Coordinates of C-alpha atoms in Angstrom, one line a residue:
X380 CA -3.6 -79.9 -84.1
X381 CA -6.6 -79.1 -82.1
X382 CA -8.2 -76.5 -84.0
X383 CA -9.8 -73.4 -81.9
X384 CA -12.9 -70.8 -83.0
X385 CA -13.8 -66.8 -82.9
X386 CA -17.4 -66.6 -81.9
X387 CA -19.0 -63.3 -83.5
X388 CA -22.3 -62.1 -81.9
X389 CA -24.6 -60.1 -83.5
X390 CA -26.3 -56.8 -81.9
X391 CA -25.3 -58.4 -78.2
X392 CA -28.2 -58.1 -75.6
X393 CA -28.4 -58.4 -72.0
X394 CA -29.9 -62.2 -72.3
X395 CA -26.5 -62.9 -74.4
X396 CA -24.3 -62.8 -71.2
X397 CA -25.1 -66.1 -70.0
X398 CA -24.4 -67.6 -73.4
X399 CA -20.7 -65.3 -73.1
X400 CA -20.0 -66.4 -69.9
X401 CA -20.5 -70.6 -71.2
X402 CA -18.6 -69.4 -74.6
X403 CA -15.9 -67.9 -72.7
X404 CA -14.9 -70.8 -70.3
X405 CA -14.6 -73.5 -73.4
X406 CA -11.3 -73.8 -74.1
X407 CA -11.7 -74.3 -77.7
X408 CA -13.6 -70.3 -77.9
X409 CA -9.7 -68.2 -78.7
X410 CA -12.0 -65.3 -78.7
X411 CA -15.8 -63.5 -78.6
X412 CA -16.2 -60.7 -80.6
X413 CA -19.4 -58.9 -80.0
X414 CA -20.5 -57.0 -83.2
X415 CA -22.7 -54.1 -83.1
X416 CA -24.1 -52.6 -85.9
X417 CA -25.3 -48.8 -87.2
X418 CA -25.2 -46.4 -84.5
X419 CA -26.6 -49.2 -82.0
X420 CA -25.4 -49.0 -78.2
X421 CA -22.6 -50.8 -76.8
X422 CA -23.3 -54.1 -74.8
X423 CA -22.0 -52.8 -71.1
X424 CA -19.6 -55.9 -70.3
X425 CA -19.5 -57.1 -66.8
X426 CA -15.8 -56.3 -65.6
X427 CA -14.9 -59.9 -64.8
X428 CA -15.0 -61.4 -67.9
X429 CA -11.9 -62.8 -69.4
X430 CA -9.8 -60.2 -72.4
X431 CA -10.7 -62.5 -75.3
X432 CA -14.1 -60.7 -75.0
X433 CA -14.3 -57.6 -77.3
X434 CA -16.7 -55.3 -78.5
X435 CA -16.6 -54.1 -82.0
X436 CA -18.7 -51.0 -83.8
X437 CA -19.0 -52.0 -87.6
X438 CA -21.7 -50.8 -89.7
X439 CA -23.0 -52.5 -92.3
X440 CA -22.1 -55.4 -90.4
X441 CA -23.7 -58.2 -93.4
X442 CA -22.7 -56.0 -95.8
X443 CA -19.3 -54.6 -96.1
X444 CA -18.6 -55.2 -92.8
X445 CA -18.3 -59.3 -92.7
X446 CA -14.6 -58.2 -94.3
X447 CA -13.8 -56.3 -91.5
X448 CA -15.3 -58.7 -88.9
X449 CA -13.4 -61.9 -90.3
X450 CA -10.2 -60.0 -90.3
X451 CA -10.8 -59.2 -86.5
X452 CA -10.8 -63.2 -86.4
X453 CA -7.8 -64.7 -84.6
X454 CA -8.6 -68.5 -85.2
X455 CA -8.9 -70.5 -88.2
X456 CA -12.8 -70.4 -87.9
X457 CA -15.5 -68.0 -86.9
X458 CA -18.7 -69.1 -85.3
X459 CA -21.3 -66.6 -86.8
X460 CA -24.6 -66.3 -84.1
X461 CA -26.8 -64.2 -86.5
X462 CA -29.1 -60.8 -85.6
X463 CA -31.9 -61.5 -82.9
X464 CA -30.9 -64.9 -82.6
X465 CA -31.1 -66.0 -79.1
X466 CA -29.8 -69.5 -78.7
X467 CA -28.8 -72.3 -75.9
X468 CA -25.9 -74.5 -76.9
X469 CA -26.4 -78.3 -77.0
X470 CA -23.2 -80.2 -75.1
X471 CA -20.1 -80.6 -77.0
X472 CA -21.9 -78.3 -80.2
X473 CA -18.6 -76.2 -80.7
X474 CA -16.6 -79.5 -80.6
X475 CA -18.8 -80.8 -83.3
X476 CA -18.9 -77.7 -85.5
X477 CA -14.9 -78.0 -85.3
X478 CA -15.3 -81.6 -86.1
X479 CA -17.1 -81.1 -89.4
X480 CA -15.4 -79.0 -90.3
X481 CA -11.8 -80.8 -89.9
X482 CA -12.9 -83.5 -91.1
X483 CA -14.4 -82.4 -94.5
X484 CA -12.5 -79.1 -95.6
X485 CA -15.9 -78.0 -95.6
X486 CA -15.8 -73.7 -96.4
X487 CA -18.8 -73.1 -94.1
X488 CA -21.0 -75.4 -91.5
X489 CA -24.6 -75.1 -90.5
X490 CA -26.7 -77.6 -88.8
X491 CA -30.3 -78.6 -87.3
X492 CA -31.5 -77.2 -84.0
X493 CA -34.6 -77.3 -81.8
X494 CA -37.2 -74.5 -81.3
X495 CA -38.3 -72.9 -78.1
X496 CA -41.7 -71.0 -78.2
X497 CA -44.1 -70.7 -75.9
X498 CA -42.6 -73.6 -73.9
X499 CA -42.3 -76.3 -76.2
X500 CA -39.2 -77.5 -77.9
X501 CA -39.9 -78.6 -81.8
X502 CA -37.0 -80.4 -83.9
X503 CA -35.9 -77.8 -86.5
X504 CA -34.4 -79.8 -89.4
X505 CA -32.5 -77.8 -92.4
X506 CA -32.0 -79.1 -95.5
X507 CA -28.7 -80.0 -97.4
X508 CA -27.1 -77.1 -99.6
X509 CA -27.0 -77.6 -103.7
X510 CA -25.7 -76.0 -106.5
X511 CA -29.6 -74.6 -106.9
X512 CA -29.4 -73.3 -103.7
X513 CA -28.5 -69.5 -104.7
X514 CA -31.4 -67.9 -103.2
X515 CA -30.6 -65.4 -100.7
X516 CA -32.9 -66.9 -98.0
X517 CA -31.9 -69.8 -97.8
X518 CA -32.0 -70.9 -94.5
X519 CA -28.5 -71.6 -92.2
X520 CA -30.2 -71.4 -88.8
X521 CA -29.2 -69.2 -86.5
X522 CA -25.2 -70.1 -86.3
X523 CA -22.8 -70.4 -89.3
X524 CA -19.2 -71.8 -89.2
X525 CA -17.0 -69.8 -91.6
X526 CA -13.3 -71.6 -92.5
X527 CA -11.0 -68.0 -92.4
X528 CA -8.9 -70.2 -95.1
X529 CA -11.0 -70.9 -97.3
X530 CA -12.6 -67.6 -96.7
X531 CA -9.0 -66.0 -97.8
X532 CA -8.9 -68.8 -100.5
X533 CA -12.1 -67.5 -102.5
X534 CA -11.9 -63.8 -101.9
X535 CA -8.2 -64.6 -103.9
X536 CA -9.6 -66.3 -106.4
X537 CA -13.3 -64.1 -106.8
X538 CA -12.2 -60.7 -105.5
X539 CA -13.0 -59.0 -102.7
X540 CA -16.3 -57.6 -100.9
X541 CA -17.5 -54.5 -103.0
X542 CA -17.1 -51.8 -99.9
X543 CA -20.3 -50.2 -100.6
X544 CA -22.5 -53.2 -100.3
X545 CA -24.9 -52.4 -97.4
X546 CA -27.1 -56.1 -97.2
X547 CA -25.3 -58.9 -99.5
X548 CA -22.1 -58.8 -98.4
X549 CA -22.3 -62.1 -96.1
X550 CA -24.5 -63.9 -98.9
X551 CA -21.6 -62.7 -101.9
X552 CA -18.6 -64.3 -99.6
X553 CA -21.4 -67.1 -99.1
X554 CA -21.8 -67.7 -102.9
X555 CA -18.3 -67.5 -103.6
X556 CA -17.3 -69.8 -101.1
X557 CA -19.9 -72.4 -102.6
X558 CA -18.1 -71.8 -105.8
X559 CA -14.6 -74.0 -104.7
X560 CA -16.0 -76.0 -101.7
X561 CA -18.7 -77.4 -100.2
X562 CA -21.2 -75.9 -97.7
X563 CA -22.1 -79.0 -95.0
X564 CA -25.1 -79.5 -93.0
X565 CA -24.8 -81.2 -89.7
X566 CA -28.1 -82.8 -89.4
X567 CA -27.8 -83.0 -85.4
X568 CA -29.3 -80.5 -83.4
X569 CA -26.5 -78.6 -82.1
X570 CA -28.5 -75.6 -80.2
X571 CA -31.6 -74.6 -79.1
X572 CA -33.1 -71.1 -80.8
X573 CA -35.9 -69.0 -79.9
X574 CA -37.2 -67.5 -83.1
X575 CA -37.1 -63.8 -83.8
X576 CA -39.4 -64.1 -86.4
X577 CA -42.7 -65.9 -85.7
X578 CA -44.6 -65.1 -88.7
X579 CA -46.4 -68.0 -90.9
X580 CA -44.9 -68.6 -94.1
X581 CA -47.4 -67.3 -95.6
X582 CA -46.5 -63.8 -94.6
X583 CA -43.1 -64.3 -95.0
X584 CA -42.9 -65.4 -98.7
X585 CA -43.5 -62.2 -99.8
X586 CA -40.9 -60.3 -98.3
X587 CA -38.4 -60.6 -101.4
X588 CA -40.9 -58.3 -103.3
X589 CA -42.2 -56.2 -100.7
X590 CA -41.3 -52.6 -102.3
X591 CA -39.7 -51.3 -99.3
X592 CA -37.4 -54.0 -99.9
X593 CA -36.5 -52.9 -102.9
X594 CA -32.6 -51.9 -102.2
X595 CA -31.7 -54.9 -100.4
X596 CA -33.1 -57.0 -103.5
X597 CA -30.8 -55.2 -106.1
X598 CA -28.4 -56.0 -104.0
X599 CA -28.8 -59.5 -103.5
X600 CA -29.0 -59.4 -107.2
X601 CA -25.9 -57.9 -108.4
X602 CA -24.6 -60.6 -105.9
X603 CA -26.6 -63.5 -107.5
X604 CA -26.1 -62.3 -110.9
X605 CA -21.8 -62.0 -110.9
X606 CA -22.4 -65.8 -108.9
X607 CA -23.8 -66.8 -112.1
X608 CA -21.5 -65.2 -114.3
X609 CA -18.4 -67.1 -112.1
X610 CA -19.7 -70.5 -112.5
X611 CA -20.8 -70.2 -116.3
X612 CA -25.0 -70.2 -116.1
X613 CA -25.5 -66.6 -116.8
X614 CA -27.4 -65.8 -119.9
X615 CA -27.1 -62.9 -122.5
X616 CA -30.7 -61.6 -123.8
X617 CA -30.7 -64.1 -126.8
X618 CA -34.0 -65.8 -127.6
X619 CA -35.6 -68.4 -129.6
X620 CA -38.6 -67.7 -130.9
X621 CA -41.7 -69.1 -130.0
X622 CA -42.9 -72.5 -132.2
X623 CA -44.1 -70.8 -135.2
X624 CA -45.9 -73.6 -137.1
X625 CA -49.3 -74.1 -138.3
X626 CA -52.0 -75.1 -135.5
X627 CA -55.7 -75.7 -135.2
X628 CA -57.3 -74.5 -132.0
X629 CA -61.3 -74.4 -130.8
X630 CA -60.5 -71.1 -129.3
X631 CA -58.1 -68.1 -129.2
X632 CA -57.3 -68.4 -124.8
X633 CA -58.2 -70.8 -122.4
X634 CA -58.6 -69.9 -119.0
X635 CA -57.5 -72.9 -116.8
X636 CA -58.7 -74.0 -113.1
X637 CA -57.1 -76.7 -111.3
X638 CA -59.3 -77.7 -108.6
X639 CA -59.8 -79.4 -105.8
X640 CA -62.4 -79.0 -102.3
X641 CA -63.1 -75.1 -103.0
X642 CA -66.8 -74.9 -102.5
X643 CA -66.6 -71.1 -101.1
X644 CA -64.3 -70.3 -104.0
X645 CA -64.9 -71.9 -106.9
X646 CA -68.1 -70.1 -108.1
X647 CA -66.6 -66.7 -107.9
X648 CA -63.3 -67.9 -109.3
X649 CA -65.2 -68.7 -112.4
X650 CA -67.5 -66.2 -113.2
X651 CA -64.2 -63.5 -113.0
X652 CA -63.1 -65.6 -116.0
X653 CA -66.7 -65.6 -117.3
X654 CA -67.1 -62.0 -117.0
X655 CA -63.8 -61.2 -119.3
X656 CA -65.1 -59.2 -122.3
X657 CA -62.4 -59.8 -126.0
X658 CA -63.1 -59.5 -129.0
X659 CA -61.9 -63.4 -129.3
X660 CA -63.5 -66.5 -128.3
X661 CA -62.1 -67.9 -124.7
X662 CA -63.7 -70.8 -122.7
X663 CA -62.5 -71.9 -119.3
X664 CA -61.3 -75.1 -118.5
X665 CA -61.9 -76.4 -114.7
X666 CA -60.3 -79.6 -113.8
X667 CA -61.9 -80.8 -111.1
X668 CA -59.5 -83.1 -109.1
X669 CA -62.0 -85.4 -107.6
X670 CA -63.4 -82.7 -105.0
X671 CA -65.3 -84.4 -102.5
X672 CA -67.4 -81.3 -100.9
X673 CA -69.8 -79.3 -103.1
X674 CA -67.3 -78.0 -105.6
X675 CA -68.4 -80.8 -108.6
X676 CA -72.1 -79.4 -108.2
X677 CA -71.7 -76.1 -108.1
X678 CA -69.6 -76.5 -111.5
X679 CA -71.8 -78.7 -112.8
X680 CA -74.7 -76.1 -111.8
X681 CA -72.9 -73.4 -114.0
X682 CA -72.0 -75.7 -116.8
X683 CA -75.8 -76.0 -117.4
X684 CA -75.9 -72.2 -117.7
X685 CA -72.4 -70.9 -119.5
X686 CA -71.6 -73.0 -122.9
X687 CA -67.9 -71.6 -122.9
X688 CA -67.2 -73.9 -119.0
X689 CA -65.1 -76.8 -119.6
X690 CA -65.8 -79.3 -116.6
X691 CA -62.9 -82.3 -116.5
X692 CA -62.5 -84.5 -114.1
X693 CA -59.2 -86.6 -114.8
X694 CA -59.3 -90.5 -115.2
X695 CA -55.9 -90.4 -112.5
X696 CA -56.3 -90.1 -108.9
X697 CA -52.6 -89.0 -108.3
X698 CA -52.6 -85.6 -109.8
X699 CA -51.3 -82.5 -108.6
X700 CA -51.9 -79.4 -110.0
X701 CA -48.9 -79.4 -112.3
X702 CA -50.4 -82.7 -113.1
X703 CA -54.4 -81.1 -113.6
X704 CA -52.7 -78.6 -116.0
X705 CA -51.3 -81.0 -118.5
X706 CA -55.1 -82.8 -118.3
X707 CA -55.8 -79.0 -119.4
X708 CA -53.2 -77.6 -122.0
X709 CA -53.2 -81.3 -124.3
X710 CA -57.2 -80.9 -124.1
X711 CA -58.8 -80.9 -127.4
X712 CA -60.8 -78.2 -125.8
X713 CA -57.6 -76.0 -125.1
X714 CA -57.1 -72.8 -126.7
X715 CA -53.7 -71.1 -127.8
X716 CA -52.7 -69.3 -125.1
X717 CA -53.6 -71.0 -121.9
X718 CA -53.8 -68.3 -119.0
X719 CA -54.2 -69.1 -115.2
X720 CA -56.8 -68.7 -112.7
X721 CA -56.4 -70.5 -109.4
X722 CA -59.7 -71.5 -107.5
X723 CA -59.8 -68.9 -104.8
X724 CA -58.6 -66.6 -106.6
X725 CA -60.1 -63.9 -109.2
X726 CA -59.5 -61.4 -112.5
X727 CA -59.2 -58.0 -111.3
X728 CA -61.7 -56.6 -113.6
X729 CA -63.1 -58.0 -117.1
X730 CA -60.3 -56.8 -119.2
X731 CA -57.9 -58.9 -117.8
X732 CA -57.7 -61.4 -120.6
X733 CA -57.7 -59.2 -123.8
X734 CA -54.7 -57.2 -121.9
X735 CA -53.0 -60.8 -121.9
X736 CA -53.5 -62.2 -125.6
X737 CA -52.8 -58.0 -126.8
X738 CA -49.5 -58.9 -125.0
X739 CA -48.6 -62.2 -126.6
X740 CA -49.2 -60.4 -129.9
X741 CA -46.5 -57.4 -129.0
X742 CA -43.7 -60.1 -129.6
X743 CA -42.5 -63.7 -129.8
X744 CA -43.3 -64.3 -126.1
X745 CA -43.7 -68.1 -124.8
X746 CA -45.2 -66.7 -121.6
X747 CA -46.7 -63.6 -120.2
X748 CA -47.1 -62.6 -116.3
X749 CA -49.1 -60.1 -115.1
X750 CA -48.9 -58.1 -111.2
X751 CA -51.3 -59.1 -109.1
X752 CA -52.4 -57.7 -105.5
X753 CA -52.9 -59.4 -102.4
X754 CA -56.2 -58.5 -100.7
X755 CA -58.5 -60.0 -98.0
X756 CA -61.4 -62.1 -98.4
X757 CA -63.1 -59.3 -98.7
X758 CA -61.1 -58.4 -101.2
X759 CA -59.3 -55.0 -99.1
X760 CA -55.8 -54.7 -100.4
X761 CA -53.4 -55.7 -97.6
X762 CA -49.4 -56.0 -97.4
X763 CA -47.6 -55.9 -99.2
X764 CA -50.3 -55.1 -101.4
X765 CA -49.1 -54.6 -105.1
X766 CA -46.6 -57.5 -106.6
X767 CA -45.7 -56.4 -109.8
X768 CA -41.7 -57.5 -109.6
X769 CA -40.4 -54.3 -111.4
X770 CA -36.9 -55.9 -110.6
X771 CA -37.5 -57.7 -113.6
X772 CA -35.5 -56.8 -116.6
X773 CA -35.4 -58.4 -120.6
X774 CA -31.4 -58.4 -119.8
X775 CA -31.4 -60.4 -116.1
X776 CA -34.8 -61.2 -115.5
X777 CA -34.3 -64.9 -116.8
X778 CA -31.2 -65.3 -114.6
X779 CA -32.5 -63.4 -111.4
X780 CA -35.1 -66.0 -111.7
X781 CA -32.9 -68.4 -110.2
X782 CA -32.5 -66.5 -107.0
X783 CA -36.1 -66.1 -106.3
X784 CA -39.0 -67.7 -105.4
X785 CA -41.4 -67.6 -108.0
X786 CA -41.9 -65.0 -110.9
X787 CA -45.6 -63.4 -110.6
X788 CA -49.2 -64.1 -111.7
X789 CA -51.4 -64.7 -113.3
X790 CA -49.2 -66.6 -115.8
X791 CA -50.4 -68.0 -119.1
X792 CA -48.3 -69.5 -122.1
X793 CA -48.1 -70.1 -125.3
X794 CA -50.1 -73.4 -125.8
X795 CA -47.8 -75.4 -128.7
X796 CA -44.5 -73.8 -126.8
X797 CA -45.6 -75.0 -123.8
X798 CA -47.2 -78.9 -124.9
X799 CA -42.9 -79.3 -125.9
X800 CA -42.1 -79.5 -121.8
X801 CA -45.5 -79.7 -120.0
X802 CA -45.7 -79.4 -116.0
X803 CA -44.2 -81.7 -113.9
X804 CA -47.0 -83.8 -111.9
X805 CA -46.5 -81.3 -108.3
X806 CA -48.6 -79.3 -106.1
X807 CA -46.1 -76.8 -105.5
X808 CA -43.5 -75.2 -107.7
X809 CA -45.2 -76.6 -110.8
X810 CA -45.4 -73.3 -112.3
X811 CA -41.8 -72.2 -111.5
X812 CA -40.5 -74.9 -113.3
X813 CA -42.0 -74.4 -116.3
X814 CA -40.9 -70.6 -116.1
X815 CA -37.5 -71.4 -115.5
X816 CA -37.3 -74.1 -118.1
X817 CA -39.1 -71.8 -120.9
X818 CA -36.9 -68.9 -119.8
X819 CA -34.0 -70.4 -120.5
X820 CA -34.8 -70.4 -124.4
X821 CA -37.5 -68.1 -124.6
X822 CA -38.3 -64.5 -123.5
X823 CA -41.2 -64.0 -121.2
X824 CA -43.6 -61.1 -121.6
X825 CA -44.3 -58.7 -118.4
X826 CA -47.2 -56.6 -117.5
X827 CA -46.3 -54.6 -114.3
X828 CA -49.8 -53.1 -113.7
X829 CA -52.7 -55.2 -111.6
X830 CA -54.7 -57.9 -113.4
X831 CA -55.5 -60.5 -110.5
X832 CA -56.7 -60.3 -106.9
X833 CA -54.4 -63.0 -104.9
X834 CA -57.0 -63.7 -102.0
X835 CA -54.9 -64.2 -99.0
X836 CA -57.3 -66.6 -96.1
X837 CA -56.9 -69.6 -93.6
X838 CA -57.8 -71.6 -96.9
X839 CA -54.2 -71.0 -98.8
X840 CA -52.6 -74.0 -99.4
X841 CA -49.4 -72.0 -98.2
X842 CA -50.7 -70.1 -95.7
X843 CA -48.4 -72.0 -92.8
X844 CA -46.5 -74.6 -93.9
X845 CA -45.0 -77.1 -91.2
X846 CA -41.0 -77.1 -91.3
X847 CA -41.3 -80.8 -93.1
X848 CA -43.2 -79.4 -96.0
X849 CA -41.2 -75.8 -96.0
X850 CA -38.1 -77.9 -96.4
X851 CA -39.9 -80.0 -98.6
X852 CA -41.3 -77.1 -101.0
X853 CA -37.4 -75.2 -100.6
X854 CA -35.5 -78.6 -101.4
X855 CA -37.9 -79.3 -104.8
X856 CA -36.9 -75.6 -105.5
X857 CA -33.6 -75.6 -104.7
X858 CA -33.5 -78.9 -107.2
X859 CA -35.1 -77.3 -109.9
X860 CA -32.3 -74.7 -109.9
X861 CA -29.9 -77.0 -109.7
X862 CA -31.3 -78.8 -112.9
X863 CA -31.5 -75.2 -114.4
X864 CA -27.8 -73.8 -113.5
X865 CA -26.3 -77.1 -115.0
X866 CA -28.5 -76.8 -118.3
X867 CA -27.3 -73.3 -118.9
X868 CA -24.0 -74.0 -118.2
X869 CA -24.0 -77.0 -120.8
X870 CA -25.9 -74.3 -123.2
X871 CA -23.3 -71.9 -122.7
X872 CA -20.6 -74.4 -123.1
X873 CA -21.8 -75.2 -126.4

């Protein structure tokens, strides 16, 4: 049996109707449904277009309304062209989304594309959907096959979409559908997409905590949270406590640097750990990653002059900073608690460090994060300003973890806790894997007010990431969840 598709399209605009009129003549199309959402204006339809083109008003259309919007469906699959997205079909790409999905029993379908901006076309590759990959922004492109069966299939088994869900209601089905079957990435480029959103992903990694966010998140967390609970990784608030032994340490905190080519930062970076003012003794520890521009002298410069400034240089060439940190924390120079700095980055004032340690003494903690603002090189607070992640909570914050993208700064740990696991040897997502991996025994300490000035420049190592290293950065990520999910599951088993 030749299988046949609904095509939904979000918020329709005038530039659509070309893309209608192609989608309307394929014989394997049954039917368009154009999907407006709140209180948005009708598409005006030309008056020769065929009757399988319909207009539909449902609000809360990703919410709530993906319910009503499948049941509108009259084929066994429904071709989802997401908000904003404007997009130019490749030859055949409805045949091959059918295809797939035929041939695997695959729940939902996504694949690669190619770019258009500013006259160029770029190859747009996605990347392969885990059992990790929970996060709400995880990225499908700009069309989504859905399988009606085994849409019908999971809502039976999971339950239906909560009516009152305004945002998540598209990633709950998503998550439940990943739950049974698989999700399968077509890695052809099956469209052409001209991006809605243009910004660098440095501006964009910051939107999950943005405060005027804030409703969507919970959302996406209830959502997140009941995924967990299906598939046996959620975690109740029970927690080991810290390693208790007996230890012998050269200091109370370390403050620790990785670094590597920051000769405008570096200077500044350390003297805000120098200036901290306890009632404890502290040194910092820079590892120095081989710079070759004038970060080496200027440490060595303020070596001569501060007896608490660790210099290291590593004997290994083929550190990252995961890897500089474990050079740091099994250090006979380190202190207990090990608390981070990076090297363009400073302490908001000099009380920064005594609020830390005060905090590890509170409870059992095996890590503490602070809030941190993002500000200008000129250190002017800018959006979205104040990340203090108030979402988290000592009942979910362990398990919403797994949904977003990192958990705050500065971090610092609990030196013998943390010499058990050490960082894996990475540049990026080194510190998330350590807080995911301590958080799934131990409880982490939060302090919601601002300790650390996150200087946002041209400089940032993530400041705009090609697609190769995005996917790169969101497949390690994506892995390291995975790895998570089927540890808790085994811990919960036993």
């Amino acid at each position: 049996m030749t299988s046949s598709v609904s095509i939904v399209i979000y918020q329709p605009r005038l530039e659509h109707l070309g893309l209608i009129e192609e989608l309307a003549s394929n014989p394997r199309v049954a039917q368009i449904l154009l999907v407006h959402g709140d209180n948005s204006e009708s598409l005006v339809l030309p008056s020769d277009l065929p009757g399988t083109v319909k207009s539909l008003q449902i609000n809360s259309a990703l919410g709530s309304g993906i319910t009503r919007t499948l049941n509108e469906a009259i084929s066994e699959y429904v071709l989802l062209i997401m908000p904003g997205e404007r997009v130019k079909l490749a030859p055949r790409a409805i045949e091959r989304f059918l295809e797939a999905a035929d041939d695997t029993a695959a729940a939902l379908v996504y694949s690669d594309f190619i770019d258009e901006a500013d006259g160029k076309l770029t190859d747009h590759p996605l990347i392969d959907y885990k059992l990790g990959s929970i996060r709400d922004n995880f990225d499908f492109g700009a069309l989504t096959l859905i399988s009606k069966r085994a849409v019908d299939r999971a809502l039976k088994q999971h339950g239906s979409t909560d009516e009152r869900l305004k945002w998540a209601g598209l990633y709950d089905l998503r998550l439940k559908l990943s739950t049974d079957s698989p999700l399968l990435r077509v890695p052809e480029p099956l469209y052409t997409r001209v991006p809605s959103d243009r910004r660098a992903s440095g501006d964009r990694q910051f939107d999950y905590v943005d405060p005027r966010n804030r409703a969507f998140q919970a959302e996406m967390e209830d959502a997140a949270i009941a995924h967990l609970k299906r598939i046996g990784a959620y975690l109740n608030p029970e927690f080991q406590r810290r390693d208790g032994g007996e230890w012998s340490f050269p200091v109370c905190a370390s403050v620790v640097i990785p670094v590597r080519n920051r000769e405008g930062t570096i200077k500044d970076a350390v003297l805000s750990a120098l200036s901290q003012q306890v009632g404890f003794d502290f040194n910092i520890i820079v590892v120095d990653n081989h710079s070759t521009d004038g970060t080496t002298d200027t440490l060595a410069g303020l070596v001569r002059q501060h007896q608490n400034l660790v210099h290291l240089t590593p004997e290994r060439h083929d550190l990252g900073i995961g890897g500089c940190w474990n050079q740091a924390i099994y250090s006979d120079e380190c202190g207990e608690f090990a608390v981070q700095l990076d090297s363009d980055d400073l302490y908001k004032d000099e009380h920064t460090l005594d609020k830390i340690v005060s905090k590890f003494e509170e409870g059992p903690y095996a890590m503490v994060i602070g809030a941190y603002t993002i500000v200008d090189f000129q250190l002017q607070e800018i959006p979205p300003g104040l990340i203090d992640h108030s979402e988290w909570t000592r009942d979910n914050g362990r398990n919403n973890a797994l949904r977003i993208g990192g958990l705050g700064a500065p971090r610092a740990f609990h030196v013998p806790t943390l010499r058990q696991i050490g960082f894996p040897n990475t540049s990026y997502g080194e510190d998330y894997a350590v807080a995911l991996r301590l958080s799934r025994h131990y409880e982490i300490g939060r302090l919601y007010e601002s300790l650390y000035f996150a200087r946002r420049w041209e400089g940032n190592s993530d400041a705009a990431l090609s697609t190769a290293t995005a996917n790169r950065y969101d497949a390690y990520k994506d892995h390291l969840r995975t790895v998570e999910i089927m540890a808790r599951r085994r811990m919960n088993q036993k």
